[in-house]
Amino acid sequence: DAKTTQPTSMDCAEGRAANLPCNHSTISGNEYVYWYRQIHSQGPQYIIHGLKNNETNEMASLIITEDRKSSTLILPHATLRDTAVYYCIALNNNDMRFGAGTRLTVKP
Amino acid sequence: DAGITQSPRHKVTETGTPVTLRCHQTENHRYMYWYRQDPGHGLRLIHYSYGVKDTDKGEVSDGYSVSRSKTEDFLLTLESATSSQTSVYFCAISLGGNTGELFFGEGSRLTVL
């Protein structure tokens, strides 16, 4: 699986869009990009995934660059409850490996 | 939502004792996983299962064994617990046929003294 690089931490104002970047420059053609988040001590929560095309669901949008070397997770209207660690993962087999992620703090 | 129950949720034990953590799912999902989470290391895969009696090692499998005698239960065993195995253990299942979309349990906090 390709290695991913994310900023250690980010802040976002409540009600504003949170844009979380992820670099996966060594991603292979059959590796999907997955995003999870972990709120405090809870188990990680699946957010969204994509291969080439941009994706949107009720939680977030995923923008993948055309060369697939990076992606951005967008939380359109961040709330205080979105404060969490966000993980970006490149996956093509069953061994999903979580890195350190980005700690997003949503501030009032 | 998929139902996962981990037990025990909290356990304190002594070095050298055997420990078994149980992960129970209420649906017939094929893939099940055990992860551990430690400060500074994030989540690391210990073992996973892709069916009854079908298991494979993950990134940090040394000192752990697993068993899956029926679809709904995935057991993680520490034959002789060590202090380095103090951690929070998460079980996960893969929803549907997409092995990347995992649903995690609430975690089991294990302290080895």
mmCIF file of C-alpha atoms in Angstrom:
data_model
loop_
_atom_site.group_PDB
_atom_site.id
_atom_site.type_symbol
_atom_site.label_atom_id
_atom_site.label_comp_id
_atom_site.label_asym_id
_atom_site.label_seq_id
_atom_site.Cartn_x
_atom_site.Cartn_y
_atom_site.Cartn_z
ATOM 1 C CA ASP A 1 0.000 0.000 0.000
ATOM 2 C CA ALA A 2 1.169 3.512 -0.779
ATOM 3 C CA LYS A 3 2.327 5.725 2.049
ATOM 4 C CA THR A 4 0.197 8.771 2.799
ATOM 5 C CA THR A 5 1.296 12.083 4.265
ATOM 6 C CA GLN A 6 -1.019 14.378 6.197
ATOM 7 C CA PRO A 7 -0.502 17.523 8.253
ATOM 8 C CA THR A 8 -0.285 16.818 11.948
ATOM 9 C CA SER A 9 -2.998 19.256 12.943
ATOM 10 C CA MET A 10 -5.440 21.804 11.579
ATOM 11 C CA ASP A 11 -7.961 24.235 12.958
ATOM 12 C CA CYS A 12 -11.273 25.228 11.437
ATOM 13 C CA ALA A 13 -13.941 27.704 12.452
ATOM 14 C CA GLU A 14 -17.350 26.298 13.196
ATOM 15 C CA GLY A 15 -19.670 26.580 10.205
ATOM 16 C CA ARG A 16 -16.832 26.931 7.745
ATOM 17 C CA ALA A 17 -15.584 24.272 5.350
ATOM 18 C CA ALA A 18 -12.766 22.088 6.594
ATOM 19 C CA ASN A 19 -10.352 21.011 3.869
ATOM 20 C CA LEU A 20 -8.040 18.209 4.899
ATOM 21 C CA PRO A 21 -5.217 17.414 2.479
ATOM 22 C CA CYS A 22 -3.505 14.095 1.908
ATOM 23 C CA ASN A 23 -0.488 13.314 -0.201
ATOM 24 C CA HIS A 24 -0.187 9.837 -1.730
ATOM 25 C CA SER A 25 2.337 10.376 -4.492
ATOM 26 C CA THR A 26 3.262 6.677 -4.784
ATOM 27 C CA ILE A 27 -0.285 5.432 -5.112
ATOM 28 C CA SER A 28 -0.784 2.682 -7.663
ATOM 29 C CA GLY A 29 -3.576 2.474 -10.174
ATOM 30 C CA ASN A 30 -5.675 -0.014 -8.239
ATOM 31 C CA GLU A 31 -5.339 1.578 -4.816
ATOM 32 C CA TYR A 32 -8.373 3.323 -3.422
ATOM 33 C CA VAL A 33 -8.172 6.358 -1.156
ATOM 34 C CA TYR A 34 -10.091 5.936 2.076
ATOM 35 C CA TRP A 35 -10.865 8.436 4.783
ATOM 36 C CA TYR A 36 -11.710 7.634 8.374
ATOM 37 C CA ARG A 37 -11.986 9.685 11.493
ATOM 38 C CA GLN A 38 -11.655 8.891 15.171
ATOM 39 C CA ILE A 39 -13.404 10.936 17.781
ATOM 40 C CA HIS A 40 -11.657 10.869 21.147
ATOM 41 C CA SER A 41 -11.386 7.260 22.323
ATOM 42 C CA GLN A 42 -14.043 5.790 20.065
ATOM 43 C CA GLY A 43 -13.354 3.341 17.253
ATOM 44 C CA PRO A 44 -12.541 4.850 13.849
ATOM 45 C CA GLN A 45 -15.475 5.771 11.666
ATOM 46 C CA TYR A 46 -15.557 5.324 7.898
ATOM 47 C CA ILE A 47 -16.198 8.555 6.012
ATOM 48 C CA ILE A 48 -15.729 8.098 2.295
ATOM 49 C CA HIS A 49 -13.542 6.507 -0.356
ATOM 50 C CA GLY A 50 -12.710 6.931 -4.022
ATOM 51 C CA LEU A 51 -10.502 5.715 -6.836
ATOM 52 C CA LYS A 52 -10.363 8.372 -9.542
ATOM 53 C CA ASN A 53 -13.531 10.396 -9.505
ATOM 54 C CA ASN A 54 -14.622 12.876 -6.903
ATOM 55 C CA GLU A 55 -17.094 11.463 -4.439
ATOM 56 C CA THR A 56 -19.705 12.956 -2.151
ATOM 57 C CA ASN A 57 -21.890 11.490 0.550
ATOM 58 C CA GLU A 58 -23.869 12.795 3.489
ATOM 59 C CA MET A 59 -20.746 13.277 5.548
ATOM 60 C CA ALA A 60 -18.156 14.734 3.203
ATOM 61 C CA SER A 61 -16.736 15.222 -0.257
ATOM 62 C CA LEU A 62 -13.549 13.685 -1.572
ATOM 63 C CA ILE A 63 -11.571 15.453 -4.258
ATOM 64 C CA ILE A 64 -8.845 13.396 -5.942
ATOM 65 C CA THR A 65 -6.398 15.110 -8.255
ATOM 66 C CA GLU A 66 -6.228 13.939 -11.830
ATOM 67 C CA ASP A 67 -2.799 12.372 -11.319
ATOM 68 C CA ARG A 68 -4.132 10.750 -8.111
ATOM 69 C CA LYS A 69 -1.095 11.852 -6.148
ATOM 70 C CA SER A 70 -3.116 13.801 -3.633
ATOM 71 C CA SER A 71 -6.632 14.217 -2.345
ATOM 72 C CA THR A 72 -8.664 16.518 -0.143
ATOM 73 C CA LEU A 73 -11.438 15.641 2.241
ATOM 74 C CA ILE A 74 -13.978 18.418 2.559
ATOM 75 C CA LEU A 75 -16.378 18.797 5.455
ATOM 76 C CA PRO A 76 -18.650 21.498 4.024
ATOM 77 C CA HIS A 77 -19.944 22.983 7.267
ATOM 78 C CA ALA A 78 -17.780 21.883 10.159
ATOM 79 C CA THR A 79 -19.353 21.558 13.593
ATOM 80 C CA LEU A 80 -17.764 21.133 16.995
ATOM 81 C CA ARG A 81 -18.612 17.436 16.780
ATOM 82 C CA ASP A 82 -16.308 17.109 13.781
ATOM 83 C CA THR A 83 -13.302 17.607 16.049
ATOM 84 C CA ALA A 84 -11.386 14.359 15.574
ATOM 85 C CA VAL A 85 -8.319 12.725 14.089
ATOM 86 C CA TYR A 86 -8.777 12.172 10.358
ATOM 87 C CA TYR A 87 -6.951 9.362 8.600
ATOM 88 C CA CYS A 88 -6.196 9.103 4.891
ATOM 89 C CA ILE A 89 -5.352 5.592 3.677
ATOM 90 C CA ALA A 90 -4.361 4.167 0.300
ATOM 91 C CA LEU A 91 -5.560 0.589 0.066
ATOM 92 C CA ASN A 92 -5.529 -2.248 -2.424
ATOM 93 C CA ASN A 93 -5.680 -5.308 -0.194
ATOM 94 C CA ASN A 94 -7.016 -6.287 3.193
ATOM 95 C CA ASP A 95 -4.215 -4.715 5.199
ATOM 96 C CA MET A 96 -5.581 -1.279 5.966
ATOM 97 C CA ARG A 97 -2.866 0.669 7.756
ATOM 98 C CA PHE A 98 -3.633 3.832 9.675
ATOM 99 C CA GLY A 99 -0.962 6.483 10.009
ATOM 100 C CA ALA A 100 -0.898 9.324 12.502
ATOM 101 C CA GLY A 101 -3.618 11.283 10.719
ATOM 102 C CA THR A 102 -4.561 14.945 11.044
ATOM 103 C CA ARG A 103 -6.000 16.244 14.271
ATOM 104 C CA LEU A 104 -8.777 18.635 13.262
ATOM 105 C CA THR A 105 -10.005 21.046 15.893
ATOM 106 C CA VAL A 106 -13.217 22.898 15.115
ATOM 107 C CA LYS A 107 -13.390 26.110 17.091
ATOM 108 C CA PRO A 108 -16.489 28.156 17.979
ATOM 109 C CA ASP B 1 -25.801 -0.350 11.585
ATOM 110 C CA ALA B 2 -23.679 -3.437 11.885
ATOM 111 C CA GLY B 3 -23.565 -4.757 15.412
ATOM 112 C CA ILE B 4 -20.199 -5.465 17.002
ATOM 113 C CA THR B 5 -19.696 -6.308 20.618
ATOM 114 C CA GLN B 6 -16.270 -6.512 22.168
ATOM 115 C CA SER B 7 -15.673 -8.190 25.502
ATOM 116 C CA PRO B 8 -14.354 -7.491 27.967
ATOM 117 C CA ARG B 9 -14.320 -3.714 27.537
ATOM 118 C CA HIS B 10 -11.764 -3.290 30.280
ATOM 119 C CA LYS B 11 -9.322 -5.770 31.736
ATOM 120 C CA VAL B 12 -6.359 -5.584 34.060
ATOM 121 C CA THR B 13 -4.124 -8.601 34.223
ATOM 122 C CA GLU B 14 -0.642 -9.607 35.270
ATOM 123 C CA THR B 15 2.363 -10.390 33.135
ATOM 124 C CA GLY B 16 2.448 -14.003 32.023
ATOM 125 C CA THR B 17 -1.262 -14.678 32.234
ATOM 126 C CA PRO B 18 -3.314 -15.676 29.182
ATOM 127 C CA VAL B 19 -5.925 -13.245 27.936
ATOM 128 C CA THR B 20 -8.661 -13.685 25.363
ATOM 129 C CA LEU B 21 -10.605 -10.849 23.836
ATOM 130 C CA ARG B 22 -13.811 -11.596 22.014
ATOM 131 C CA CYS B 23 -15.371 -9.846 19.069
ATOM 132 C CA HIS B 24 -18.935 -10.769 18.240
ATOM 133 C CA GLN B 25 -20.904 -9.613 15.205
ATOM 134 C CA THR B 26 -24.614 -9.971 14.699
ATOM 135 C CA GLU B 27 -24.433 -10.181 10.908
ATOM 136 C CA ASN B 28 -22.665 -12.616 8.609
ATOM 137 C CA HIS B 29 -19.796 -10.419 7.495
ATOM 138 C CA ARG B 30 -16.931 -12.412 6.112
ATOM 139 C CA TYR B 31 -13.987 -10.192 7.030
ATOM 140 C CA MET B 32 -13.061 -9.407 10.613
ATOM 141 C CA TYR B 33 -10.025 -7.605 11.988
ATOM 142 C CA TRP B 34 -8.146 -6.997 15.208
ATOM 143 C CA TYR B 35 -6.208 -3.747 15.650
ATOM 144 C CA ARG B 36 -4.303 -2.277 18.527
ATOM 145 C CA GLN B 37 -3.902 1.413 19.198
ATOM 146 C CA ASP B 38 -1.051 2.960 21.117
ATOM 147 C CA PRO B 39 0.050 6.570 21.551
ATOM 148 C CA GLY B 40 2.594 7.451 18.881
ATOM 149 C CA HIS B 41 1.794 4.401 16.764
ATOM 150 C CA GLY B 42 -1.750 4.931 15.657
ATOM 151 C CA LEU B 43 -3.787 1.887 14.728
ATOM 152 C CA ARG B 44 -1.901 -1.252 13.740
ATOM 153 C CA LEU B 45 -3.348 -4.438 12.328
ATOM 154 C CA ILE B 46 -2.706 -7.571 14.394
ATOM 155 C CA HIS B 47 -4.609 -10.316 12.561
ATOM 156 C CA TYR B 48 -7.563 -10.570 10.276
ATOM 157 C CA SER B 49 -9.944 -13.258 9.129
ATOM 158 C CA TYR B 50 -11.564 -13.791 5.763
ATOM 159 C CA GLY B 51 -13.824 -16.640 6.775
ATOM 160 C CA VAL B 52 -14.337 -19.416 9.279
ATOM 161 C CA LYS B 53 -10.936 -20.879 10.131
ATOM 162 C CA ASP B 54 -9.285 -18.562 7.597
ATOM 163 C CA THR B 55 -6.966 -16.058 9.204
ATOM 164 C CA ASP B 56 -3.827 -14.149 8.331
ATOM 165 C CA LYS B 57 -1.225 -12.049 10.054
ATOM 166 C CA GLY B 58 -1.094 -8.313 10.086
ATOM 167 C CA GLU B 59 1.616 -5.824 10.838
ATOM 168 C CA VAL B 60 2.105 -6.669 14.544
ATOM 169 C CA SER B 61 1.090 -10.316 14.983
ATOM 170 C CA ASP B 62 3.924 -11.508 17.239
ATOM 171 C CA GLY B 63 2.619 -12.579 20.643
ATOM 172 C CA TYR B 64 -0.961 -12.897 19.434
ATOM 173 C CA SER B 65 -3.067 -15.708 18.052
ATOM 174 C CA VAL B 66 -6.603 -15.670 16.702
ATOM 175 C CA SER B 67 -9.362 -18.112 16.079
ATOM 176 C CA ARG B 68 -12.583 -18.026 14.152
ATOM 177 C CA SER B 69 -14.607 -21.175 14.641
ATOM 178 C CA LYS B 70 -17.855 -19.540 13.587
ATOM 179 C CA THR B 71 -18.730 -16.567 11.452
ATOM 180 C CA GLU B 72 -19.922 -14.333 14.248
ATOM 181 C CA ASP B 73 -16.968 -14.660 16.634
ATOM 182 C CA PHE B 74 -13.335 -13.643 16.207
ATOM 183 C CA LEU B 75 -11.141 -14.278 19.236
ATOM 184 C CA LEU B 76 -7.804 -12.642 19.970
ATOM 185 C CA THR B 77 -5.563 -14.484 22.433
ATOM 186 C CA LEU B 78 -2.469 -13.337 24.225
ATOM 187 C CA GLU B 79 -0.919 -16.627 25.346
ATOM 188 C CA SER B 80 1.310 -14.944 27.909
ATOM 189 C CA ALA B 81 0.584 -11.271 28.305
ATOM 190 C CA THR B 82 3.434 -8.781 28.520
ATOM 191 C CA SER B 83 3.457 -5.138 29.553
ATOM 192 C CA SER B 84 4.128 -4.149 25.939
ATOM 193 C CA GLN B 85 0.695 -5.514 25.081
ATOM 194 C CA THR B 86 -0.991 -2.913 27.226
ATOM 195 C CA SER B 87 -3.139 -1.189 24.648
ATOM 196 C CA VAL B 88 -6.596 -0.484 23.359
ATOM 197 C CA TYR B 89 -7.774 -3.243 21.059
ATOM 198 C CA PHE B 90 -10.335 -2.623 18.356
ATOM 199 C CA CYS B 91 -12.253 -5.205 16.406
ATOM 200 C CA ALA B 92 -13.626 -4.324 12.987
ATOM 201 C CA ILE B 93 -15.754 -5.923 10.310
ATOM 202 C CA SER B 94 -15.810 -5.240 6.608
ATOM 203 C CA LEU B 95 -19.225 -4.210 5.392
ATOM 204 C CA GLY B 96 -20.555 -5.840 2.262
ATOM 205 C CA GLY B 97 -18.023 -6.824 -0.336
ATOM 206 C CA ASN B 98 -15.896 -3.710 0.040
ATOM 207 C CA THR B 99 -13.045 -4.664 2.307
ATOM 208 C CA GLY B 100 -11.994 -1.059 2.820
ATOM 209 C CA GLU B 101 -15.195 0.070 4.484
ATOM 210 C CA LEU B 102 -14.717 -1.090 8.035
ATOM 211 C CA PHE B 103 -17.033 -0.776 10.978
ATOM 212 C CA PHE B 104 -15.241 -0.701 14.314
ATOM 213 C CA GLY B 105 -16.250 -1.842 17.745
ATOM 214 C CA GLU B 106 -15.963 0.301 20.843
ATOM 215 C CA GLY B 107 -12.610 -1.072 21.869
ATOM 216 C CA SER B 108 -11.202 -3.136 24.716
ATOM 217 C CA ARG B 109 -8.733 -1.513 27.041
ATOM 218 C CA LEU B 110 -6.165 -4.008 28.322
ATOM 219 C CA THR B 111 -3.651 -3.218 31.026
ATOM 220 C CA VAL B 112 -0.879 -5.705 31.734
ATOM 221 C CA LEU B 113 0.886 -5.072 35.035
#
